[in-house]
mmCIF file of C-alpha atoms and ligand atoms in Angstrom:
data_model
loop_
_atom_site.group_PDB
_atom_site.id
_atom_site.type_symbol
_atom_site.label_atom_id
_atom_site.label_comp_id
_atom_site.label_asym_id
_atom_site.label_seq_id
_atom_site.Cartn_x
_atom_site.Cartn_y
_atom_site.Cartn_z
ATOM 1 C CA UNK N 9 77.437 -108.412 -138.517
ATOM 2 C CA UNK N 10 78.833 -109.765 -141.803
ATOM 3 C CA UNK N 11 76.040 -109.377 -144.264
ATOM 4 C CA UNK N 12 75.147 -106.453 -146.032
ATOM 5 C CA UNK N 13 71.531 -106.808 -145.410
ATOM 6 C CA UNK N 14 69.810 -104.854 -142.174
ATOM 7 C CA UNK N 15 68.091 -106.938 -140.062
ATOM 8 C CA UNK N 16 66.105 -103.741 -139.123
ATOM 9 C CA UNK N 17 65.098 -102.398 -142.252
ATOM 10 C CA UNK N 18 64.522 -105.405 -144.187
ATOM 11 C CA UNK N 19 66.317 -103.293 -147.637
ATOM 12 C CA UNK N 20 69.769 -105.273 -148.929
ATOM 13 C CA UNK N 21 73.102 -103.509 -149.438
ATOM 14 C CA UNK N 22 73.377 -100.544 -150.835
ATOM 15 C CA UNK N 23 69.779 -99.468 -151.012
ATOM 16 C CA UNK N 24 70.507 -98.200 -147.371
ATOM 17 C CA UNK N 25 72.874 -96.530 -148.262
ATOM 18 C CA UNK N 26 73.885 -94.793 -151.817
ATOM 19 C CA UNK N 27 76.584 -92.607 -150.765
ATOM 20 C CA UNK N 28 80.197 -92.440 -151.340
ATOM 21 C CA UNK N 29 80.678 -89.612 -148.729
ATOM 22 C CA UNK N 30 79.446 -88.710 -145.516
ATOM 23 C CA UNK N 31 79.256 -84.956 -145.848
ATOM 24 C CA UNK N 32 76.253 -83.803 -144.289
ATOM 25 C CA UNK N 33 73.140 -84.702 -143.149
ATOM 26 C CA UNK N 34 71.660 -82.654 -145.479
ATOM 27 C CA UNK N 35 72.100 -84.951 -148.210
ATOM 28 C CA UNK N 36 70.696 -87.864 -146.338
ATOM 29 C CA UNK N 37 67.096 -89.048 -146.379
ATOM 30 C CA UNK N 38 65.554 -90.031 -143.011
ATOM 31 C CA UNK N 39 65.478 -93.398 -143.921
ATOM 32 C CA UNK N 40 69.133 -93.139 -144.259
ATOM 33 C CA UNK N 41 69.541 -91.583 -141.280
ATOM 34 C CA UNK N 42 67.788 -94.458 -139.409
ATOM 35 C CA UNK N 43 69.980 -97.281 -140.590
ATOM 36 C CA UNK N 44 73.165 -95.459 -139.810
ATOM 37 C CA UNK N 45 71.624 -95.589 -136.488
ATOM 38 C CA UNK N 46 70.771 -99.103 -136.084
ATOM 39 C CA UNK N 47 73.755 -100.094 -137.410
ATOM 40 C CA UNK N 48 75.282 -98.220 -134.636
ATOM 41 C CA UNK N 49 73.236 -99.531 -132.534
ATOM 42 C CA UNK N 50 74.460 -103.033 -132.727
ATOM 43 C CA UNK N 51 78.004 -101.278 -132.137
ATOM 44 C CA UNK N 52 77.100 -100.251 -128.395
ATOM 45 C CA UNK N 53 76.702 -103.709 -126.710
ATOM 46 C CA UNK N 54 79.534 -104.755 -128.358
ATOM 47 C CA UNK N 55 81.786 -102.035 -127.133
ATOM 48 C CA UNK N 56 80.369 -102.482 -123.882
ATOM 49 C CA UNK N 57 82.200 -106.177 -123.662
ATOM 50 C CA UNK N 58 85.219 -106.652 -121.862
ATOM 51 C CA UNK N 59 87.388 -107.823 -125.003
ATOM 52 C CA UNK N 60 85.993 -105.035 -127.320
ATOM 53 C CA UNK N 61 87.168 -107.157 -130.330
ATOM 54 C CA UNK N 62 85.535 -107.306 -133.270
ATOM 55 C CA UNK N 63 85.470 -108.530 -136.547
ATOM 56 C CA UNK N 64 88.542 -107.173 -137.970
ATOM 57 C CA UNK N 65 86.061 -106.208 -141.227
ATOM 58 C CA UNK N 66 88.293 -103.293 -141.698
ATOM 59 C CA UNK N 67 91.334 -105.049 -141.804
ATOM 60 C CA UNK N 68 93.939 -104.061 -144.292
ATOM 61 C CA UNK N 69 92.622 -101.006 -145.158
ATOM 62 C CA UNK N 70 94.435 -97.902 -144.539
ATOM 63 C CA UNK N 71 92.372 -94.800 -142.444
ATOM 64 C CA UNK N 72 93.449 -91.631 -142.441
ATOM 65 C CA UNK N 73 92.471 -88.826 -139.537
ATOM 66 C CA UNK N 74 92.937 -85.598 -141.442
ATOM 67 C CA UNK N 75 92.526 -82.902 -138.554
ATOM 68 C CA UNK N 76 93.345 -79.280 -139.625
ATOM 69 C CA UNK N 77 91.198 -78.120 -136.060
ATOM 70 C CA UNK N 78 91.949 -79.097 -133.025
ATOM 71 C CA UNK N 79 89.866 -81.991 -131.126
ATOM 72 C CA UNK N 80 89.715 -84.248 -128.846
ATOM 73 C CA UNK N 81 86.364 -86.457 -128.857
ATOM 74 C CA UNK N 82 86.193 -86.457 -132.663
ATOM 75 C CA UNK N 83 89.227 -87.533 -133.591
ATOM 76 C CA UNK N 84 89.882 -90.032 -130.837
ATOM 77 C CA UNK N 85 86.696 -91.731 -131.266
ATOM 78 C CA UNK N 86 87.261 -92.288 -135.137
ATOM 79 C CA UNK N 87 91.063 -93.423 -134.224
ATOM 80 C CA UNK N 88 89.294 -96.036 -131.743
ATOM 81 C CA UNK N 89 86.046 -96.611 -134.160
ATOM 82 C CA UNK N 90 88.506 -97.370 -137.266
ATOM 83 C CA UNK N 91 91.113 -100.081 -134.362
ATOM 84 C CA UNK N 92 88.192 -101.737 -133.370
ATOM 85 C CA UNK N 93 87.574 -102.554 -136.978
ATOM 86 C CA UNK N 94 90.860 -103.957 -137.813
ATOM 87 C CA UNK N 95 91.905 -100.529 -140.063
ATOM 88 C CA UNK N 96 95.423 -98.887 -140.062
ATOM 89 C CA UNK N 97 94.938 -95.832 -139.170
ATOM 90 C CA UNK N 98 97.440 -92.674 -139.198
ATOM 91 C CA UNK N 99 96.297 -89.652 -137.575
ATOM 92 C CA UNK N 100 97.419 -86.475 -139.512
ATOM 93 C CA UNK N 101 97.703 -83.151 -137.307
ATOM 94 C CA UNK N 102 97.958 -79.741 -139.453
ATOM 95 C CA UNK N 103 100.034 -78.195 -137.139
ATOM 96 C CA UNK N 104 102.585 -80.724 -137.496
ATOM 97 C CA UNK N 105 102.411 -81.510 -141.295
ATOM 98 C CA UNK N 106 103.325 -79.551 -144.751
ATOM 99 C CA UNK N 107 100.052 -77.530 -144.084
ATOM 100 C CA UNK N 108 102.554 -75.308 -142.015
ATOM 101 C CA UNK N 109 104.950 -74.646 -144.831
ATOM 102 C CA UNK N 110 102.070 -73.435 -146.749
ATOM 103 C CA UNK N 111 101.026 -76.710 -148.885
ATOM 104 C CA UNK N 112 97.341 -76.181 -150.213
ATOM 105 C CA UNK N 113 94.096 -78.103 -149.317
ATOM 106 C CA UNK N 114 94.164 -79.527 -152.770
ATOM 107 C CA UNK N 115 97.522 -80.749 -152.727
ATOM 108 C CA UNK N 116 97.635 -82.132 -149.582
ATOM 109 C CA UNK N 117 94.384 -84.210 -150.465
ATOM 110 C CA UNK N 118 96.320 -84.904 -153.947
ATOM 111 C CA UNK N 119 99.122 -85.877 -151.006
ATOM 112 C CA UNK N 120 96.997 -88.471 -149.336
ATOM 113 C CA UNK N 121 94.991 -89.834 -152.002
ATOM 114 C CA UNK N 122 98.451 -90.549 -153.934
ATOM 115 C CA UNK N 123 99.287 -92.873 -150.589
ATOM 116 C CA UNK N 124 96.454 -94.698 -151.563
ATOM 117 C CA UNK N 125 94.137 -94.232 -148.579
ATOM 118 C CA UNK N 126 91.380 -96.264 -148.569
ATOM 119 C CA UNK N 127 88.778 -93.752 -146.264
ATOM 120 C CA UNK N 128 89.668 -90.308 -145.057
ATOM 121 C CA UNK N 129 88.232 -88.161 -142.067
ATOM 122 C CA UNK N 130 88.763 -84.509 -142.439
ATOM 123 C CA UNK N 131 88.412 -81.842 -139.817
ATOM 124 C CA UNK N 132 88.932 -77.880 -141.297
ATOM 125 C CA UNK N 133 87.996 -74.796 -139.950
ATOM 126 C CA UNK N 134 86.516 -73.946 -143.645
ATOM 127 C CA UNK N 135 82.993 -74.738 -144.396
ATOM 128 C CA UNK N 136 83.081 -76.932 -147.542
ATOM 129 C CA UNK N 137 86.856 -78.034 -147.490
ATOM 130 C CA UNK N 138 85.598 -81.522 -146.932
ATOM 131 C CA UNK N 139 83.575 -81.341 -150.128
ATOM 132 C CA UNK N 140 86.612 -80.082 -151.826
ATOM 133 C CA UNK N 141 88.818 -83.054 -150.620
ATOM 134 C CA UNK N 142 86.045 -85.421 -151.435
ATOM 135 C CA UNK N 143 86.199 -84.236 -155.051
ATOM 136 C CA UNK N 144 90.082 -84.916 -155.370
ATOM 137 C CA UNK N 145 90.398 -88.649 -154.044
ATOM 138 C CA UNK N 146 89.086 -91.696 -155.065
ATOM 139 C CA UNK N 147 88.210 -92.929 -151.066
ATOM 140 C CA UNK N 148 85.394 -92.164 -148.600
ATOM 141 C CA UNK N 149 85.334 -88.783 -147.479
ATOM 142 C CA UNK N 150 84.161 -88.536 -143.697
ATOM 143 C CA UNK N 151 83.569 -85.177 -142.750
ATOM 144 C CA UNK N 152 84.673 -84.500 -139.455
ATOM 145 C CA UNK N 153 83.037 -81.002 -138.706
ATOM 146 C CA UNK N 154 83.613 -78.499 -141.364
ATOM 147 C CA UNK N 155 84.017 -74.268 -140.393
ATOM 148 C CA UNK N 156 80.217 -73.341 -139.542
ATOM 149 C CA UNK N 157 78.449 -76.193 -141.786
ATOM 150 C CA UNK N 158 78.358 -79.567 -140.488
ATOM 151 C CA UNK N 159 79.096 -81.986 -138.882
ATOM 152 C CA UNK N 160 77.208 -84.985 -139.031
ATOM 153 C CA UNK N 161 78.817 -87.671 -137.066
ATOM 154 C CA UNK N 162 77.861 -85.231 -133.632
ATOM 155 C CA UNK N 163 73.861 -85.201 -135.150
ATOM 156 C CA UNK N 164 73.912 -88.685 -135.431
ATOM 157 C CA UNK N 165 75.422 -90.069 -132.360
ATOM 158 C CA UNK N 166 72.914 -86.725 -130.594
ATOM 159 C CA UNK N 167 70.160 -88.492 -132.125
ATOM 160 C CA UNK N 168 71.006 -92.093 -131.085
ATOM 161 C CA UNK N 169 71.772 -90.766 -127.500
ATOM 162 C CA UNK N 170 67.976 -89.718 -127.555
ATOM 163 C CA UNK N 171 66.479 -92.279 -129.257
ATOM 164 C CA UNK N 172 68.227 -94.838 -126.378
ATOM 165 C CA UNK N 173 66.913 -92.151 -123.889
ATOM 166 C CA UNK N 174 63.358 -91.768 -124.927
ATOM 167 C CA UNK N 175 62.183 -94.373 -127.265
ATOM 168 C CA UNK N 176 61.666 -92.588 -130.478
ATOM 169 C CA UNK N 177 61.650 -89.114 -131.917
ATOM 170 C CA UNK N 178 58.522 -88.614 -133.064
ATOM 171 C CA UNK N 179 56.720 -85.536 -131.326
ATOM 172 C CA UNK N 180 60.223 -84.934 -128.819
ATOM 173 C CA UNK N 181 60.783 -81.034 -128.380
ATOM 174 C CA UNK N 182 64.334 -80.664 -128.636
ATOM 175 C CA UNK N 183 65.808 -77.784 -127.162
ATOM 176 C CA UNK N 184 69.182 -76.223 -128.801
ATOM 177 C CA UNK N 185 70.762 -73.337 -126.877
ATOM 178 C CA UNK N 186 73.821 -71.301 -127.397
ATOM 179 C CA UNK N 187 76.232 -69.845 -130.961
ATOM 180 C CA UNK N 188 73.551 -71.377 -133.147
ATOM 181 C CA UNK N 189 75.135 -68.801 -135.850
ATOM 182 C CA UNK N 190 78.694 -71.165 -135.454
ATOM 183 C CA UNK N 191 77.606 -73.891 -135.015
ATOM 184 C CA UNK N 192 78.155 -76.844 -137.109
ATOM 185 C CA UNK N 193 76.667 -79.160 -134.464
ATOM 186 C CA UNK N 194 73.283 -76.887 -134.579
ATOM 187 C CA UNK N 195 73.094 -77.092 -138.069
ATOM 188 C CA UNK N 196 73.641 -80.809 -137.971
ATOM 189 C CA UNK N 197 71.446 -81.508 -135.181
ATOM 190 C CA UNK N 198 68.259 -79.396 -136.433
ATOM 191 C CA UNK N 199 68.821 -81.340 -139.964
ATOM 192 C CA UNK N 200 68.928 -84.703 -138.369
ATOM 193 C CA UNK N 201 66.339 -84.222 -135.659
ATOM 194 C CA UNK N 202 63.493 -82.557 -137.226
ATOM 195 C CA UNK N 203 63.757 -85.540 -140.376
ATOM 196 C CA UNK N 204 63.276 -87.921 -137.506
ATOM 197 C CA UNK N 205 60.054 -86.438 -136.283
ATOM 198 C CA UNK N 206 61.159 -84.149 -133.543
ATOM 199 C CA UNK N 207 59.955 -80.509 -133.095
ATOM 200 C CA UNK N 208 62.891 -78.496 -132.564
ATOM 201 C CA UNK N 209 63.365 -75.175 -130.674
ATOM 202 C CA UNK N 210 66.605 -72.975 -131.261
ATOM 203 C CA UNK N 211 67.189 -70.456 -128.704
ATOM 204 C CA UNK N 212 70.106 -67.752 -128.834
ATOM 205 C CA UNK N 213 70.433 -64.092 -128.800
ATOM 206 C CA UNK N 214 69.524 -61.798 -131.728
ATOM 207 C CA UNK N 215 73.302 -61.755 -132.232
ATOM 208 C CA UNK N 216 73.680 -65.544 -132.663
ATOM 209 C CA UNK N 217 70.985 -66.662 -134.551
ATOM 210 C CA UNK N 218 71.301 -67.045 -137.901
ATOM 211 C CA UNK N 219 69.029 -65.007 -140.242
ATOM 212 C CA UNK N 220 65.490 -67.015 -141.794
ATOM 213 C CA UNK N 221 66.501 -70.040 -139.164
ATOM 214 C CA UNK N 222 62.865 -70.571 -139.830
ATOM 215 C CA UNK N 223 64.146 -72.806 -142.969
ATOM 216 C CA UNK N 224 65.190 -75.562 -141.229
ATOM 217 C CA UNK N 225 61.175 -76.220 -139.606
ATOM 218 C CA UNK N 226 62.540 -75.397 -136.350
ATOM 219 C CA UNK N 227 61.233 -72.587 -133.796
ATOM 220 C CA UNK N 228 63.629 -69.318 -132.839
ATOM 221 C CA UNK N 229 63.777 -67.913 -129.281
ATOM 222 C CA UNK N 230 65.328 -65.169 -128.081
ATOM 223 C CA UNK N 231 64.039 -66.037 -124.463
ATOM 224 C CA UNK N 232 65.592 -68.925 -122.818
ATOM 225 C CA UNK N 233 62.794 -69.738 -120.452
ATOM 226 C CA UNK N 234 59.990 -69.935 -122.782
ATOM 227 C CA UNK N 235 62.231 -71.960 -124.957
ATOM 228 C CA UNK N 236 62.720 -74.768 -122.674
ATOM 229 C CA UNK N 237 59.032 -74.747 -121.075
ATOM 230 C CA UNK N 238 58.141 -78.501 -121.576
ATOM 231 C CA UNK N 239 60.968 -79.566 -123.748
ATOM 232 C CA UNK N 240 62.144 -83.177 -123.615
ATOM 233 C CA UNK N 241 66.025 -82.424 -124.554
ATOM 234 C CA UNK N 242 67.854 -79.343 -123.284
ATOM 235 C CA UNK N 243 70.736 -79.327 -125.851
ATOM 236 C CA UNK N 244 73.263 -76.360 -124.685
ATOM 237 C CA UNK N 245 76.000 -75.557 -127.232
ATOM 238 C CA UNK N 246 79.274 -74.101 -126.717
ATOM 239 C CA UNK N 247 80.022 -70.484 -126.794
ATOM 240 C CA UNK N 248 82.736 -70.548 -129.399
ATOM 241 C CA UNK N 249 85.370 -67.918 -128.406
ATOM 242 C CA UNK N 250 87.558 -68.773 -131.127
ATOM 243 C CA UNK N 251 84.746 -67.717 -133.866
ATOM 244 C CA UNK N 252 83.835 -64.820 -131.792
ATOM 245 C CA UNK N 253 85.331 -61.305 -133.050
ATOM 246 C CA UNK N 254 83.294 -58.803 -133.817
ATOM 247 C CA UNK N 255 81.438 -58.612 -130.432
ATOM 248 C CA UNK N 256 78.733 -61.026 -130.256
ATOM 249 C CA UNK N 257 78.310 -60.984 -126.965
ATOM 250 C CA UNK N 258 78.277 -58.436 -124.176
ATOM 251 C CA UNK N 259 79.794 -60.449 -121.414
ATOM 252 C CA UNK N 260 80.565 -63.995 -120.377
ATOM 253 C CA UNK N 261 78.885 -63.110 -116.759
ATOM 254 C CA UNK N 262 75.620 -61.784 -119.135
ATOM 255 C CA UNK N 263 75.278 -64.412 -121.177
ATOM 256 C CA UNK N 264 75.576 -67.034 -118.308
ATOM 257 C CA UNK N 265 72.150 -64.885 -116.775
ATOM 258 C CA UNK N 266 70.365 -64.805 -120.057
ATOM 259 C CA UNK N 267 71.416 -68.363 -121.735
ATOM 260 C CA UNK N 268 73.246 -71.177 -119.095
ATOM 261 C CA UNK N 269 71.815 -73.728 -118.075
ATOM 262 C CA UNK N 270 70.718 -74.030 -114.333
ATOM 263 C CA UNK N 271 69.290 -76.545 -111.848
ATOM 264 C CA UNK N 272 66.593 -73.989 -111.548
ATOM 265 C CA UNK N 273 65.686 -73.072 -115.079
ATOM 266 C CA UNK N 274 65.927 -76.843 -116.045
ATOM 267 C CA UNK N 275 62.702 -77.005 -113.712
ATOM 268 C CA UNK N 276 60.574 -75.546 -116.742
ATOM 269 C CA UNK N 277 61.300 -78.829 -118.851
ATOM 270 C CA UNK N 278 59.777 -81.939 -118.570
ATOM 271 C CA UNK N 279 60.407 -83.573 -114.937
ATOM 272 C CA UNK N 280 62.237 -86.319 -117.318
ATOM 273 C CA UNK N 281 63.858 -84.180 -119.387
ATOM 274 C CA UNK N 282 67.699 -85.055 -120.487
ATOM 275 C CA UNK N 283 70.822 -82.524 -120.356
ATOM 276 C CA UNK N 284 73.157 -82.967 -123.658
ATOM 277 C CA UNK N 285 76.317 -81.289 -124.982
ATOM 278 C CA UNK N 286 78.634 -81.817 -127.547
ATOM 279 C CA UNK N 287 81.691 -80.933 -126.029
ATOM 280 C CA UNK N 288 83.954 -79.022 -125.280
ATOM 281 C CA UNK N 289 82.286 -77.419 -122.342
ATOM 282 C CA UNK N 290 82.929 -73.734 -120.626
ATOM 283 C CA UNK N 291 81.267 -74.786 -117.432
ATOM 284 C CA UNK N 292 79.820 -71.658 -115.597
ATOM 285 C CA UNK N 293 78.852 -70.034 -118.827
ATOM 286 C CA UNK N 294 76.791 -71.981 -121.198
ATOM 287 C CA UNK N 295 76.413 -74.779 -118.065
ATOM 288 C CA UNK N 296 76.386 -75.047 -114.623
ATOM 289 C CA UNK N 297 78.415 -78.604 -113.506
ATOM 290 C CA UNK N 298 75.242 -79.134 -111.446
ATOM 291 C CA UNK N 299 73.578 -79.826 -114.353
ATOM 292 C CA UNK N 300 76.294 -80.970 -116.331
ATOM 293 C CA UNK N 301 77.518 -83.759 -113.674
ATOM 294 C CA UNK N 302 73.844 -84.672 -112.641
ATOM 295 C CA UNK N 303 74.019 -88.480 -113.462
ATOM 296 C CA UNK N 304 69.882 -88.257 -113.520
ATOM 297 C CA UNK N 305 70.065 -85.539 -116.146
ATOM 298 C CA UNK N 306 73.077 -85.798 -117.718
ATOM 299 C CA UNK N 307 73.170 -88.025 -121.434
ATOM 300 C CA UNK N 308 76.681 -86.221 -122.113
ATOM 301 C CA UNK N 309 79.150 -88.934 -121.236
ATOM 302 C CA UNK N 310 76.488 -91.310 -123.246
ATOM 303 C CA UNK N 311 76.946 -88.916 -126.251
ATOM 304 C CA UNK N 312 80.600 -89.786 -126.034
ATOM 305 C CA UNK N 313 80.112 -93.181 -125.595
ATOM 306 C CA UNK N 314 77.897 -93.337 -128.770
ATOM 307 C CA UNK N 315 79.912 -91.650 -130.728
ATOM 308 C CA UNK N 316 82.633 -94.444 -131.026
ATOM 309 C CA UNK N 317 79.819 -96.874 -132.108
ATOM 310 C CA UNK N 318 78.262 -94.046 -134.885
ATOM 311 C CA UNK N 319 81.876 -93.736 -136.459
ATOM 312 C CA UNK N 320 81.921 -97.317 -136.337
ATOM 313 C CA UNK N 321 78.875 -97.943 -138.379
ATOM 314 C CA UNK N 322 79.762 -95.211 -140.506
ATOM 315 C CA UNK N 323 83.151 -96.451 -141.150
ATOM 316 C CA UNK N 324 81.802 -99.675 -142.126
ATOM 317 C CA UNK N 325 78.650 -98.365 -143.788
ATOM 318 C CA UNK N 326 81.280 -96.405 -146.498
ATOM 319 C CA UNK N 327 83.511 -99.109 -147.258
ATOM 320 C CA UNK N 328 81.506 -101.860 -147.801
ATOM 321 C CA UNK N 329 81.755 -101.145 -151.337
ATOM 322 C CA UNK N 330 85.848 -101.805 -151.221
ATOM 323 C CA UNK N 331 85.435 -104.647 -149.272
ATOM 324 C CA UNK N 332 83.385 -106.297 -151.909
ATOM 325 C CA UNK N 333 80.498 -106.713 -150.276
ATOM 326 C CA UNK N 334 77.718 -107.200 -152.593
ATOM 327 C CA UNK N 335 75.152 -104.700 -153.096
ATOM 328 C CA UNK N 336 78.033 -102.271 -152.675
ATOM 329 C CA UNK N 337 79.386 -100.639 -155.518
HETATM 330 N N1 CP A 8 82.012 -82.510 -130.103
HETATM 331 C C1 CP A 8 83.226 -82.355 -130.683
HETATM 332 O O1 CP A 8 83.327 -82.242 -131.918
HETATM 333 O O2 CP A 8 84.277 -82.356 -129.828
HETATM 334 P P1 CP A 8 85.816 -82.264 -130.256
HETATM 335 O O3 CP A 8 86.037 -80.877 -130.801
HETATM 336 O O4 CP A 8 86.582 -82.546 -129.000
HETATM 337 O O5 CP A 8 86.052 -83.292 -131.317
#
């Protein structure tokens, strides 16, 4: 796990990889894409071992876990992805910081950079703050879900998650249900998984659907059962009350009838088919916990799980360059 070359590639260094940032998967090519996930890959089996110690490769450099949102998966698994390395890592919570007394995003990334932080992951509620930061410091700039654009570490750990599940990609129908208009996670997730090959269905209603979706190669529904007829991935999304005024929706109890997932809808997908979700979930509305906790179903505690090992790679993947490593600038 020392070298910078990729045993499953066969390309050296930074060939991989020529990014400073991890913004988005929209700037990443789908080779890229696939050797963030292998070198995650080689993450799982070692977080699987009693000891969980690693290399210490990150050791000595400082991490800092910029969260402006709230969160629980995200920002733990980075804090636990950036240990396991060896990093120092200080977790910074808005609602406890300067960001209170009314500092500005480009001071307090003027703040951090000045304290010489050697990668940063941001969470903010404003689509495009992490670019901003990312143009202010002189670190890696993890983006850690940004207001309704991305969030990229969730589409790749989805998309290793499925790939352990089902082989491959190529041909999967993927089925994405819920706030596809908030979602970062969507947006993510149809960017990474139709580069890898899959076809990819987004279902939601008129409301929540973004307008020409149809950019993005992927299929709209506004009928949940037709959308998951034969799919290999039911992906439900969370209704995001937070984002939510101006009356999307009807009713909770409506939207459930129209749009959860249920034992008995999952029937029209594939006999094999897998249950995901990113988290956080509002059982009874967008799920049903018979679905949820089916352990034959269910991927979403393996989504977790993979999501330590994808900030991991990612982690190491954008500092290779300050640790020297040749073929890194
Ligand atoms: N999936 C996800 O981003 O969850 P958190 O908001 O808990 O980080």
């Amino acid at each position: 796990m020392t070298s910078a070359a990729s045993p499953d590639t066969g390309l050296i260094g930074r060939a991989n990889f020529p990014h400073r940032h991890l913004l988005g998967i929209a700037n990443l090519a789908p080779h890229e894409i696939r050797f963030l996930l292998d070198e995650a890959a080689r993450w799982v089996a070692l977080n699987r071992t009693e000891s969980r110690k690693h290399d210490g490769r990150l050791a000595g450099l400082t991490q800092i876990n910029a969260f402006f949102e709230n969160s629980t998966r995200t920002l733990l698994s980075f804090e636990i992805a950036g240990k396991r390395l060896g990093a120092d890592v200080v977790n910074m919570h808005a609602a406890q910081s300067s960001v209170k007394k009314g500092e500005t995003l480009i001071d307090t990334a003027v703040t951090l950079n000045s304290m010489r932080a050697d990668v940063i992951v941001i969470r903010h509620m404003s689509s495009g703050a992490v670019q901003l930061i990312a143009d202010k410091v002189d670190c890696p700039v993890l983006n850690a879900g940004d207001g309704w654009h991305e969030h990229p570490t969730q589409g790749l750990l989805d998309a290793l998650t499925i790939r352990r599940r089902k082989g491959g990609f190529e041909g999967l129908i993927v089925t994405i249900c819920g706030d596809i208009l908030h979602s970062r996670v969507a947006r993510s997730n149809m960017l990474c998984l139709t580069a890898l090959g899959c076809q990819v269905r987004v279902c939601a209603p008129p409301t929540l659907m973004p307008p020409a979706i149809e950019r993005y190669r992927v299929t709209p529904f506004t009928d949940f059962d037709a959308a998951l007829d034969g799919a290999d991935v039911a992906m439900m999304l969370r209704i995001q009350n937070e984002r939510m005024e101006g009356g999307f929706l009807p009713s909770s109890r409506e939207y459930h009838m129209l749009y959860g997932l249920t034992p008995e809808r999952l029937k029209r997908a594939k006999p094999d088919a897998i249950v995901m979700h990113p988290g956080p979930m509002n059982r009874g509305i967008e799920i049903l916990s018979g679905v949820a906790d089916d352990p034959a179903r269910s991927a979403i505690t393996e989504q977790v799980e993979m999501g330590v090992a994808v900030r991991m790679a990612c982690l190491d993947v954008l500092t290779r360059g300050q640790r020297g490593i040749e073929g890194w600038a």
